[in-house]
Coordinates of C-alpha atoms in Angstrom, one line a residue:
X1 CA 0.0 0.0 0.0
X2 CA 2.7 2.7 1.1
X3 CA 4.8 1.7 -2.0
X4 CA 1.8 2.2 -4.4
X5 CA 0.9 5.4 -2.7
X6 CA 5.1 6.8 -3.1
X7 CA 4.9 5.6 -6.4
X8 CA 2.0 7.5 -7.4
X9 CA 3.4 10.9 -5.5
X10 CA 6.7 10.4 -7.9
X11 CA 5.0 10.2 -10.8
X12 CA 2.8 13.5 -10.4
X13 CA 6.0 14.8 -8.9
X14 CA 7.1 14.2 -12.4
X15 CA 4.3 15.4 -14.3
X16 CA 4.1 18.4 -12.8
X17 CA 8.2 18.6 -13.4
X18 CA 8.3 18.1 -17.6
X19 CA 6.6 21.3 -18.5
X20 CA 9.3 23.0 -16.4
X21 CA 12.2 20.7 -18.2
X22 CA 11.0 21.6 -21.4
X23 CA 11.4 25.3 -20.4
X24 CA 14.7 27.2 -20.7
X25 CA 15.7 29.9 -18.7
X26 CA 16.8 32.8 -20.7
X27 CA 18.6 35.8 -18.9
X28 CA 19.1 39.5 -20.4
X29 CA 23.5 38.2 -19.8
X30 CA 22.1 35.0 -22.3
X31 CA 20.5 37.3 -25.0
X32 CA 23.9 39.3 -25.1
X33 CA 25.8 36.4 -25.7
X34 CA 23.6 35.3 -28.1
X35 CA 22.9 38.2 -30.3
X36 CA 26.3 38.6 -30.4
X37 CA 27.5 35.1 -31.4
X38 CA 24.9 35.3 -34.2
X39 CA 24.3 38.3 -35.5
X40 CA 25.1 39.3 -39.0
X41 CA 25.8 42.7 -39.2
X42 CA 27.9 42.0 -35.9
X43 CA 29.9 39.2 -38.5
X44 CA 29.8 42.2 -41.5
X45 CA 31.5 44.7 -39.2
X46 CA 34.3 42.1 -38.0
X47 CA 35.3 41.6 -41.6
X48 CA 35.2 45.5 -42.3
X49 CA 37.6 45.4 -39.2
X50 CA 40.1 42.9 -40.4
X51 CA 40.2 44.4 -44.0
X52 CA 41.1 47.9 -42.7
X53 CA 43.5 46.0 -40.4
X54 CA 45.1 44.7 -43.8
X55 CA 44.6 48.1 -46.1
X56 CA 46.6 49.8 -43.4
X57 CA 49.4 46.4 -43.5
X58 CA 49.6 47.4 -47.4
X59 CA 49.8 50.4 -47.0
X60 CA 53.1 50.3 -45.0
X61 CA 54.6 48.3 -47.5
X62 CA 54.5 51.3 -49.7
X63 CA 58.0 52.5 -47.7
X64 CA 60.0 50.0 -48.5
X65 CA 61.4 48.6 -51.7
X66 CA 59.6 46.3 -54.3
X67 CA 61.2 43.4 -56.4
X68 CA 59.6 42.6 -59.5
X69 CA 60.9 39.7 -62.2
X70 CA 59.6 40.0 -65.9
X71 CA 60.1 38.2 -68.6
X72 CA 59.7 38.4 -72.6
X73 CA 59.3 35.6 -75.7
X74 CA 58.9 37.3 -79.4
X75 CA 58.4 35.2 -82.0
X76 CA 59.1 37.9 -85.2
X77 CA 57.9 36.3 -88.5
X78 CA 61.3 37.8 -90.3
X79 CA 64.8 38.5 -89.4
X80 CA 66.3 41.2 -88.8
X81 CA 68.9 41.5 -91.1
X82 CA 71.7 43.9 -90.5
X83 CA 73.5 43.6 -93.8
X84 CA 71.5 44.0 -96.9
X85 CA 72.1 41.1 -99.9
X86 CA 74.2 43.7 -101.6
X87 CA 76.2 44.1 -98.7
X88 CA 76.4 40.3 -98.5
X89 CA 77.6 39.8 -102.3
X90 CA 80.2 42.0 -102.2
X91 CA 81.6 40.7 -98.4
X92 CA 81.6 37.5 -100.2
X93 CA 83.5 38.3 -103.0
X94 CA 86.0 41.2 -101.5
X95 CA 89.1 38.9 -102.6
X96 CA 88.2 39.2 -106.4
X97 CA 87.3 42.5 -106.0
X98 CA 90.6 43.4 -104.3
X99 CA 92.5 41.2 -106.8
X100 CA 90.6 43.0 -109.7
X101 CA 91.1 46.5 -108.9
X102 CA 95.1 45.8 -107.9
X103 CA 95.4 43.6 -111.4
X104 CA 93.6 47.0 -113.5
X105 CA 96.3 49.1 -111.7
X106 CA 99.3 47.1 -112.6
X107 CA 100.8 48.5 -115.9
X108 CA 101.3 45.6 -119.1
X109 CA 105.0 45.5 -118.0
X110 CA 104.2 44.3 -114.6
X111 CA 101.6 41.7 -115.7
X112 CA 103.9 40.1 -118.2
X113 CA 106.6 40.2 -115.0
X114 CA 103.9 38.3 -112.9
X115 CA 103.3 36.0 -116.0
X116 CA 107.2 35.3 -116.1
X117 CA 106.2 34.5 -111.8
X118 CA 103.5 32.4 -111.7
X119 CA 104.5 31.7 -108.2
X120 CA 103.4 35.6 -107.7
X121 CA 100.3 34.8 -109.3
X122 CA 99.6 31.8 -107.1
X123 CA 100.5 33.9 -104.2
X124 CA 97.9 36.3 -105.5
X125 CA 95.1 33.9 -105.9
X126 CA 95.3 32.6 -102.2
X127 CA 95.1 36.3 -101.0
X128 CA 91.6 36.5 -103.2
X129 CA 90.6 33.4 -101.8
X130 CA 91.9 34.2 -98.3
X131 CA 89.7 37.6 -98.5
X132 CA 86.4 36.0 -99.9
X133 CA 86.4 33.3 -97.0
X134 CA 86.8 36.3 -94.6
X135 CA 84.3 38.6 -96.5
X136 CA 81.8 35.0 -95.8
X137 CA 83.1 34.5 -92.4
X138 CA 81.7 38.3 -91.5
X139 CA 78.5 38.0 -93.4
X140 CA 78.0 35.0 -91.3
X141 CA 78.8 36.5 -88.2
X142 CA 76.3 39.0 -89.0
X143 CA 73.2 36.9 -89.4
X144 CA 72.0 36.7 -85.7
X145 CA 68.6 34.8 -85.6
X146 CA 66.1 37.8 -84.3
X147 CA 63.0 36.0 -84.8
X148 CA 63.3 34.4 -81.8
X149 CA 64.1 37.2 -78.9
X150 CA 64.2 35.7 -75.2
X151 CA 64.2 39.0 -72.5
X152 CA 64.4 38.6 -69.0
X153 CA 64.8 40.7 -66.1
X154 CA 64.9 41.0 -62.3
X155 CA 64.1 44.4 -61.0
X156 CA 63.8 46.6 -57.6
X157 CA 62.7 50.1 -56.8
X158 CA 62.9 52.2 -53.8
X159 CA 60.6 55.8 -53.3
X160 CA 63.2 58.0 -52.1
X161 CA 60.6 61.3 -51.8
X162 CA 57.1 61.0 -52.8
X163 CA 56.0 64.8 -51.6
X164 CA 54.3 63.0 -48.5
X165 CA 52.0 61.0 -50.2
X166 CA 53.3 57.8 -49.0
X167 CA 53.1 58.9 -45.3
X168 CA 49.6 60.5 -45.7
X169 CA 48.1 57.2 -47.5
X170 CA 49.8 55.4 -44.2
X171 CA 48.2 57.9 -41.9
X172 CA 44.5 57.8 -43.4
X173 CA 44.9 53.6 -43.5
X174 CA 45.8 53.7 -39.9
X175 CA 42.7 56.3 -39.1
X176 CA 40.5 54.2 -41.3
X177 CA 41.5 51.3 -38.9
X178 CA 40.8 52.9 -36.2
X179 CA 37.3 54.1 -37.8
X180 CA 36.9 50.1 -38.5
X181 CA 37.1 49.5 -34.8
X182 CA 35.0 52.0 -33.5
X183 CA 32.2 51.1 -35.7
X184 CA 31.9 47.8 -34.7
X185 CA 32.5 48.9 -31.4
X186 CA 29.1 51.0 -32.3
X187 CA 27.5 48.3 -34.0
X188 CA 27.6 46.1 -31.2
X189 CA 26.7 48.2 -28.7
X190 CA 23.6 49.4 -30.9
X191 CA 22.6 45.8 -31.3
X192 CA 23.0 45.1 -27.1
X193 CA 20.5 48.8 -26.9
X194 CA 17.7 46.7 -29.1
X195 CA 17.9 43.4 -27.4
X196 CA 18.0 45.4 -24.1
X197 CA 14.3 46.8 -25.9
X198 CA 13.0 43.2 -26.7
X199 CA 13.8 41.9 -23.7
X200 CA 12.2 44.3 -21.1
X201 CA 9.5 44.4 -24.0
X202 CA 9.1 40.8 -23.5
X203 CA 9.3 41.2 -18.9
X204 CA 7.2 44.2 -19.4
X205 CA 4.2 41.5 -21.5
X206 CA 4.8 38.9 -18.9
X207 CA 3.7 41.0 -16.2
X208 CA 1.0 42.1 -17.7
X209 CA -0.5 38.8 -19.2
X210 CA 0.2 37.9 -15.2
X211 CA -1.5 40.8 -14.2
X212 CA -4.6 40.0 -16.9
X213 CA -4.3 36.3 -15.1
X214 CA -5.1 37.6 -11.9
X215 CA -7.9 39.9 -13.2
X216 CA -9.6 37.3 -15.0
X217 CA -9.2 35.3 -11.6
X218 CA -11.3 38.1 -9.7
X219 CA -13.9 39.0 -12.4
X220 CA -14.4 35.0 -12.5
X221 CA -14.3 34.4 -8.9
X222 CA -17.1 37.7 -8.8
X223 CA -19.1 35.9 -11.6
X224 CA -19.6 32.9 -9.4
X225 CA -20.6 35.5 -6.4
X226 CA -23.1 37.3 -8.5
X227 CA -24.6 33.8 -10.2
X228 CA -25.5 32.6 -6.2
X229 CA -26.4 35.9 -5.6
X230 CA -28.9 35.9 -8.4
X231 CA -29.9 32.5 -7.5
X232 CA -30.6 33.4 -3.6
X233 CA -32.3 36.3 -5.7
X234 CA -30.2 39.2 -4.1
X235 CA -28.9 40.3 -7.4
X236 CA -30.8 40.8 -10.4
X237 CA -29.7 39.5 -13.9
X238 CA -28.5 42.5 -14.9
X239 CA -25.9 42.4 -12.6
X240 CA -25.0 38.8 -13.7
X241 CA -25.0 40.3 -17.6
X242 CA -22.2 43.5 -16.4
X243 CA -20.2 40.9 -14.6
X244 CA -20.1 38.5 -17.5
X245 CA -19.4 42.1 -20.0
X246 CA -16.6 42.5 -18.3
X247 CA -15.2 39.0 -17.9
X248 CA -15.5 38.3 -21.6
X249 CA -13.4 42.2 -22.3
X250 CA -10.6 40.8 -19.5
X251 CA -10.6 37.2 -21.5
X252 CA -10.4 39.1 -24.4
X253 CA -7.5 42.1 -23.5
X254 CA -5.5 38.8 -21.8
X255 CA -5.4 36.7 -25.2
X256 CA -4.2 39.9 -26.6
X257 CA -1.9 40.5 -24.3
X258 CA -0.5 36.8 -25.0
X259 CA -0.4 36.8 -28.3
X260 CA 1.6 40.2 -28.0
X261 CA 3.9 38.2 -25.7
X262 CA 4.6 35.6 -28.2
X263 CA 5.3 37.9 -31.3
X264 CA 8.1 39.8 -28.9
X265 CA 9.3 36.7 -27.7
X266 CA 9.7 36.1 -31.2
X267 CA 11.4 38.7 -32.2
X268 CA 13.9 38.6 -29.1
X269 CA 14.8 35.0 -30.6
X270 CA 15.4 36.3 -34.2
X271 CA 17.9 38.8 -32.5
X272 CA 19.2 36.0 -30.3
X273 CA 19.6 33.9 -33.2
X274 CA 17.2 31.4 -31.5
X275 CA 14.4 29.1 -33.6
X276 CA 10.7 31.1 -33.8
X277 CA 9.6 28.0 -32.3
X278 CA 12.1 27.9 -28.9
X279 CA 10.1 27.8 -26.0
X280 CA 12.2 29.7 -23.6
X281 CA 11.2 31.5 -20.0
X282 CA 12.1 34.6 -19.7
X283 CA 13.8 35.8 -16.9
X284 CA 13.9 39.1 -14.8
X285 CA 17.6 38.7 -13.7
X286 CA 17.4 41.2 -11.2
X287 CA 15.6 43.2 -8.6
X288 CA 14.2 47.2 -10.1
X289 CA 17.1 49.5 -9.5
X290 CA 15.5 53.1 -8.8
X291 CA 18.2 54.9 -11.4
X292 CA 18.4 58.3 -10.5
X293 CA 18.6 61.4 -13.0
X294 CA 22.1 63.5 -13.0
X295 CA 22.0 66.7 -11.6
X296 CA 24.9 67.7 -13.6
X297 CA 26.8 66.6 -16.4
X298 CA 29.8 67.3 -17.8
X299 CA 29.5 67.1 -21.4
X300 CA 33.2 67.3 -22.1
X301 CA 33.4 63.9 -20.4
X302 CA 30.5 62.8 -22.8
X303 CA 31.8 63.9 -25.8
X304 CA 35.2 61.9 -24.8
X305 CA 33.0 58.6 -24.3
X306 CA 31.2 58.6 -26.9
X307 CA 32.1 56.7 -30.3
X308 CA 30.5 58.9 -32.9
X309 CA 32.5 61.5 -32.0
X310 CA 35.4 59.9 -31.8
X311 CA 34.5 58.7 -35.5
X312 CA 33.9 62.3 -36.8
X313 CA 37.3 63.6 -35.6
X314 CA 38.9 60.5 -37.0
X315 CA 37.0 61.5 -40.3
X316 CA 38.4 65.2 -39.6
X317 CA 41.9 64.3 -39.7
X318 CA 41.7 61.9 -43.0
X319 CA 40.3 64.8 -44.2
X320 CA 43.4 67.1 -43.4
X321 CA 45.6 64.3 -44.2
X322 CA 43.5 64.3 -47.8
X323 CA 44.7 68.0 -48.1
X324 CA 48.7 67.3 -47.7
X325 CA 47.5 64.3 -50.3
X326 CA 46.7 66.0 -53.0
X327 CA 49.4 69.2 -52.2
X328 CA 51.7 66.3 -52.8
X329 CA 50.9 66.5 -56.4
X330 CA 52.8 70.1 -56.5
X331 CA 56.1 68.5 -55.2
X332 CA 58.7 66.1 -57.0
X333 CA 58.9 62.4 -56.6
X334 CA 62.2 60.3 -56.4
X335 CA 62.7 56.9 -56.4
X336 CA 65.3 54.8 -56.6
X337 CA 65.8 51.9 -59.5
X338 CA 68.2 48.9 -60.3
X339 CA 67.8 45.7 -62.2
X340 CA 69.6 42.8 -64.0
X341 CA 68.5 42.0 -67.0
X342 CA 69.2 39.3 -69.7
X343 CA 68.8 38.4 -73.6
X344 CA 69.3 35.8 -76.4
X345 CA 70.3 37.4 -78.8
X346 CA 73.2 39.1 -76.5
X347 CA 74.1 42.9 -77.7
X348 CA 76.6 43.3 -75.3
X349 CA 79.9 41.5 -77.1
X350 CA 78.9 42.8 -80.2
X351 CA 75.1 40.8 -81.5
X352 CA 75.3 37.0 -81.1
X353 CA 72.8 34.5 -80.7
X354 CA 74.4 34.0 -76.8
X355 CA 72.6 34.6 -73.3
X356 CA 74.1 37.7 -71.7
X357 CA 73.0 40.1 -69.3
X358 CA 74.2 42.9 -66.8
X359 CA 73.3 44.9 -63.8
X360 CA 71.8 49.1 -63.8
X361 CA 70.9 51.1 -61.2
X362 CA 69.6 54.3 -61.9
X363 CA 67.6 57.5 -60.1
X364 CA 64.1 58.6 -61.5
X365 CA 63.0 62.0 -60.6
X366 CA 59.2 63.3 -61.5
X367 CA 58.8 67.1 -61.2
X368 CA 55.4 68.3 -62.2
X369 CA 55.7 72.2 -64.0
X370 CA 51.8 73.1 -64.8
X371 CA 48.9 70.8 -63.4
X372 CA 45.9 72.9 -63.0
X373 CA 44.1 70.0 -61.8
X374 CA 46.4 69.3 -58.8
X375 CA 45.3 73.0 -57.7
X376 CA 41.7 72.3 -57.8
X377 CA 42.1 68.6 -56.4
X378 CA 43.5 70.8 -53.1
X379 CA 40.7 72.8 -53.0
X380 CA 38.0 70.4 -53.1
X381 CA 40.3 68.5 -50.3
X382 CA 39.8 71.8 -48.1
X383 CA 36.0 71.8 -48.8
X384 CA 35.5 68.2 -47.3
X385 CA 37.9 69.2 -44.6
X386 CA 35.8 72.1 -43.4
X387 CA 32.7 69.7 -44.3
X388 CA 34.4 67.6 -41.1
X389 CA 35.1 70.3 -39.0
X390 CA 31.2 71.3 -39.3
X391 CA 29.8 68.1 -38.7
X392 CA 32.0 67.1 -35.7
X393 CA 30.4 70.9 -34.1
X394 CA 26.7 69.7 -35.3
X395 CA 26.8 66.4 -34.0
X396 CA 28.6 67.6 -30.3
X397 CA 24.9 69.9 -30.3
X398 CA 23.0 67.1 -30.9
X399 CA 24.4 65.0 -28.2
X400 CA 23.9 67.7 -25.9
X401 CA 20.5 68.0 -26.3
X402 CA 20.1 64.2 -26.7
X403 CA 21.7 63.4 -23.3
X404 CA 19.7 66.5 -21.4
X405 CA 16.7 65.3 -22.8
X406 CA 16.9 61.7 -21.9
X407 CA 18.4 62.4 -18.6
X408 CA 15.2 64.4 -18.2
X409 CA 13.1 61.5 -19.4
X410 CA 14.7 59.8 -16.8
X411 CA 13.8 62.3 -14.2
X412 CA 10.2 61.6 -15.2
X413 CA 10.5 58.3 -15.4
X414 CA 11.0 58.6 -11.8
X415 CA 8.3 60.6 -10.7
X416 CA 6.2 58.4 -12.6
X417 CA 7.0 55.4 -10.8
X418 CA 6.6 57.2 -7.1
X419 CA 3.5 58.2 -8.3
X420 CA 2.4 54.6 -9.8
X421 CA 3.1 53.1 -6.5
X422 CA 1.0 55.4 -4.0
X423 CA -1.7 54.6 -6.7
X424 CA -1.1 51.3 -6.1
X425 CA -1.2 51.0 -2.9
X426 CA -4.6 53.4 -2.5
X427 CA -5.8 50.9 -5.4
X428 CA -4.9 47.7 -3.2
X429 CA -6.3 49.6 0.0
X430 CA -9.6 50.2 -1.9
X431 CA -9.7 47.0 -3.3
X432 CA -9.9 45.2 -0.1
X433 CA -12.7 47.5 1.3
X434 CA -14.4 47.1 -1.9
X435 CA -14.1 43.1 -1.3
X436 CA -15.6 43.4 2.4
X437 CA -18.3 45.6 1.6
X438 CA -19.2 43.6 -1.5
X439 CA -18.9 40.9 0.9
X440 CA -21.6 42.7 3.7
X441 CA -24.1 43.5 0.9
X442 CA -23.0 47.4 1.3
X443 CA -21.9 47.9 -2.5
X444 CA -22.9 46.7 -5.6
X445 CA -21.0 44.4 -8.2
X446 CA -20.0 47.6 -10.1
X447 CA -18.4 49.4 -7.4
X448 CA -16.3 45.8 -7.0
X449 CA -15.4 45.5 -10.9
X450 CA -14.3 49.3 -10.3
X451 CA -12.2 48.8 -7.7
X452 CA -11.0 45.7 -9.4
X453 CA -10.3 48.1 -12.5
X454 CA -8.6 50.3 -11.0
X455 CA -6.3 47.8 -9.3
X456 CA -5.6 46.5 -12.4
X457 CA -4.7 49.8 -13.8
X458 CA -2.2 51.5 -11.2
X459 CA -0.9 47.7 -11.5
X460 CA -0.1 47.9 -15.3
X461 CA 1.1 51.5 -14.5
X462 CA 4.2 50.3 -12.4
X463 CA 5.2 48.0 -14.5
X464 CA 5.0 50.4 -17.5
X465 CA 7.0 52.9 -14.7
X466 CA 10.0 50.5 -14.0
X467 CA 10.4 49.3 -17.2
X468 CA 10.3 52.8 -18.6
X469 CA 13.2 53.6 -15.8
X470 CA 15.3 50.8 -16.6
X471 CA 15.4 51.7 -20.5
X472 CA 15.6 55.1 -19.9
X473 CA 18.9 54.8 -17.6
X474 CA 20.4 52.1 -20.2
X475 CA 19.8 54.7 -23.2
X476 CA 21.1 57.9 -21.0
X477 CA 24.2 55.6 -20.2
X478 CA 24.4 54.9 -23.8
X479 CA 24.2 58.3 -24.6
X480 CA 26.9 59.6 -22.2
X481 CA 29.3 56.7 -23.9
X482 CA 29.8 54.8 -20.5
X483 CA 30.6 51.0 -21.7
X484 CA 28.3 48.4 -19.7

C-alpha cells in the first residue's frame, strides 16, 4: 500500500516537473551572448575590421622597396637583317674585288713580270681566296637569328621622396583602422540597446499577461458570487449580464496580451539567433534598481565617451591628411631603381645568338611644371575638410540636447514610478474594502469591478514605470558613452 501510494506521489511529482524541463531559462546576460555570437551585421563589421587592419598592413609596404621579375618571348615572322644582300655579295667576293682592282692598276710590263712568276700569281690567288672566306666568315657573323628574342629581367625600386603621399596614404589607412574598430564597437553596442528593448518588451508583457491572469481570476471568482447571488435572488440578472461584459473584455484584452507576448518573444529570438519556435522563459535577472537622473553633467566627459565623435574627428583628420595628399601632387617624386637584365640574342659582345645580361641602377625624378588640376584637387580637399570640422560641431549639439533630454526622461521616469506606486497602494487599500463591503451587501458588483479596474490599472502603470526607468537609464548611459 505505502509503495503504491510513493509511487504515485513520484509520478505526479514528475508530471508536474516536464513542462518546467521543457522550459529554458533565458537571462538578459544569455540574449547578449547570443545576439552577439549570431548576428550578422555583428559578423559584417568584423570583416570590415580585419580588412582595414590589412589596407593599413599594405599600405606600409608602400616604404619599403619592391622586387619585380619579368620576362619576354617574341616570336618575329622575319629577321632582322643587318646587312642587306648587296652588302652580302660584295663581303663575299671582297678577294676578287681586291685582286681585280690591284690587277687594273698594274701596268702591261708588270703583268707580263707576274706571267714570267707564276708563283706571284699563285700567291695572288690565295690572298683572293683568303679575303672572300673572310668577307663569308663576317656576313655569317652577321646573321643573328632575331625571330626568336628571349628577355628577361629582375628588377627593384625604392621611393626616395614621394611629396608625403606615402606617409599621408599610411596615416589615413591607420585612421580608417581605427574608424573600422570604432564602428563595430558601435554596431555592437547598438545591437545590445535593441535586445535590451525586446527583452524588457518581453518582462514588461509577462507581467501584464500575469497581471490579466489575476484579473480574470477576480472577475471569475465575482461571476460565481453574483450567479449565487442571483440564485438566492439578491442580485438581479443585470448584474449577472455586467459581470459576465466584463469578464468576456478581460478574456479578451488577456489573449491579446498573450499573443503580444509571443510575437516579442519572437522577435527577441530572431535577435538572439534562437528558432521562432524555442520555447524559452524569460527571466527578470534582477531586482528594479531606482536609477536616478544627473544633476549635472559634464559634457566634455560625454563627448570623450562617446564613439560617434570619436568617429567624426577621426574623419576630420583623414580629411586634413586628404589636403597634404593632393598638395603632394605640387612636389617632385624620387625613387630609386636597379635591375639585372638578360637576352638571347646578346648585344653586349657585339650581336650574337648568346645569353648575356648585366646589372643598372639608376635614379628617377618626377617634377610636375603646370597641373591645373592638382590646384583644384586641393581645393576640393579643403572643402571636405571644413565639411568635417562642421559636422563634428553639429553632432557635439545634438548630443547635448540628446543626453539632457533623456536624462530628463529619466527624471520623469521617476516621478512616474513614485506616483504609480502610491496609486497602487490606495488601489490595493480600496480594493480590499471594496471586497468586504461587497462581501456585507454594502456595495454593488459595479463598485467591486471598479475597484477591481482600477487595481488592475495602477498595477499595469508600475510596470509600464520600471520598465520605462530601466530603459531610460540604459539609453542615458548609452548616450553619455559609459561601456556596460
Amino acid at each position: 500500500m505505502h509503495k503504491n501510494i510513493i509511487i504515485a506521489v513520484a509520478c505526479i511529482v514528475l508530471a508536474f516537473s516536464l513542462p518546467a524541463m521543457s522550459q529554458r531559462v533565458l537571462t538578459l546576460d544569455d540574449c547578449h551572448r547570443l545576439a552577439l555570437q549570431s548576428n550578422k551585421t555583428i559578423k559584417i563589421l568584423d570583416e570590415q575590421k580585419q580588412s582595414a587592419d590589412d589596407l593599413r598592413k599594405m599600405a606600409l609596404t608602400e616604404f619599403f622597396p619592391k622586387l619585380s621579375a619579368n620576362g619576354l618571348y617574341h616570336w618575329s615572322e622575319k629577321n632582322v637583317e643587318l646587312l642587306s644582300e648587296n652588302q652580302k655579295d660584295r663581303l663575299s667576293h671582297m678577294g676578287d674585288e681586291a685582286l681585280s682592282s690591284m690587277m687594273n692598276n698594274f701596268s702591261a710590263d708588270l703583268v707580263t713580270l707576274l706571267g714570267i712568276l707564276p708563283n706571284a700569281v699563285n700567291m695572288g690567288n690565295a690572298v683572293r681566296t683568303d679575303l672572300n672566306g673572310l668577307g663569308q666568315q663576317i656576313v655569317e657573323d652577321f646573321n643573328v637569328d632575331t625571330r626568336n628574342l628571349f628577355i628577361g629581367a629582375v628588377s627593384i625600386t625604392q621611393p626616395i621622396y614621394m611629396g608625403g603621399k606615402i606617409r599621408e596614404a599610411y596615416r589615413i589607412a591607420k585612421l580608417n583602422n581605427e574608424l573600422a574598430g570604432l564602428q563595430y564597437d558601435k554596431g555592437e553596442e547598438e545591437l545590445l540597446i535593441g535586445v535590451d528593448e525586446a527583452y524588457w518588451r518581453v518582462v514588461s508583457l509577462t507581467h501584464k499577461v500575469e497581471l490579466a491572469t489575476q484579473y480574470c481570476a477576480l472577475l471569475e471568482e465575482l461571476s460565481r458570487n453574483v450567479d449565487a447571488m442571483v440564485d438566492a435572488e439578491v442580485a438581479t440578472a443585470a448584474d449577472q449580464t455586467k459581470v459576465r461584459v466584463k469578464l468576456n473584455e478581460a478574456q479578451m484584452s488577456l489573449s491579446k496580451a498573450t499573443n503580444g507576448l509571443s510575437l516579442c518573444k519572437m522577435l527577441l529570438y530572431q535577435m538572439c539567433g534562437l528558432s521562432l519556435d524555442s520555447n524559452y522563459v524569460v527571466v527578470e535577472d534582477s531586482s528594479m534598481v531606482r536609477h536616478q537622473a544627473y544633476p549635472s553633467i559634464n559634457m566634455q566627459e560625454v563627448w570623450n565617451g562617446r564613439s560617434e565623435i570619436r568617429m567624426l574627428q577621426i574623419a576630420e583628420d583623414i580629411a586634413h591628411s586628404g589636403v597634404r595628399l593632393a598638395a603632394s601632387g605640387f612636389q617632385p617624386h624620387v625613387g630609386l631603381t636597379g635591375s639585372y637584365m638578360i637576352s638571347n640574342p646578346s648585344f653586349y659582345n657585339g650581336i650574337s645568338n648568346t645569353t648575356d645580361g648585366m646589372f643598372a641602377v639608376g635614379v628617377v625624378a618626377h617634377i610636375p611644371l603646370c597641373h591645373p588640376d592638382n590646384f583644384y584637387a586641393v581645393r576640393v580637399a579643403k572643402h571636405k575638410r571644413n565639411q568635417a570640422v562642421l559636422q563634428l560641431e553639429e553632432a557635439k549639439e545634438k548630443i547635448e540636447l540628446q543626453v539632457n533630454k533623456l536624462n530628463y526622461e529619466l527624471e520623469v521616469a521617476n516621478k512616474k514610478l513614485v506616483q504609480a506606486e502610491s496609486n497602487l497602494s490606495n488601489a490595493e487599500e480600496n480594493l480590499k474594502l471594496a471586497r468586504e463591503s461587497f462581501d456585507a451587501g454594502i456595495i454593488s458588483s459595479n463598485d467591486l469591478m471598479a475597484a477591481q479596474t482600477a487595481w488592475m490599472k495602477a498595477k499595469s502603470e508600475v510596470v509600464d514605470a520600471e520598465v520605462e526607468i530601466r530603459m531610460g537609464y540604459r539609453n542615458l548611459q548609452h548616450a553619455m558613452g559609459v561601456k556596460n
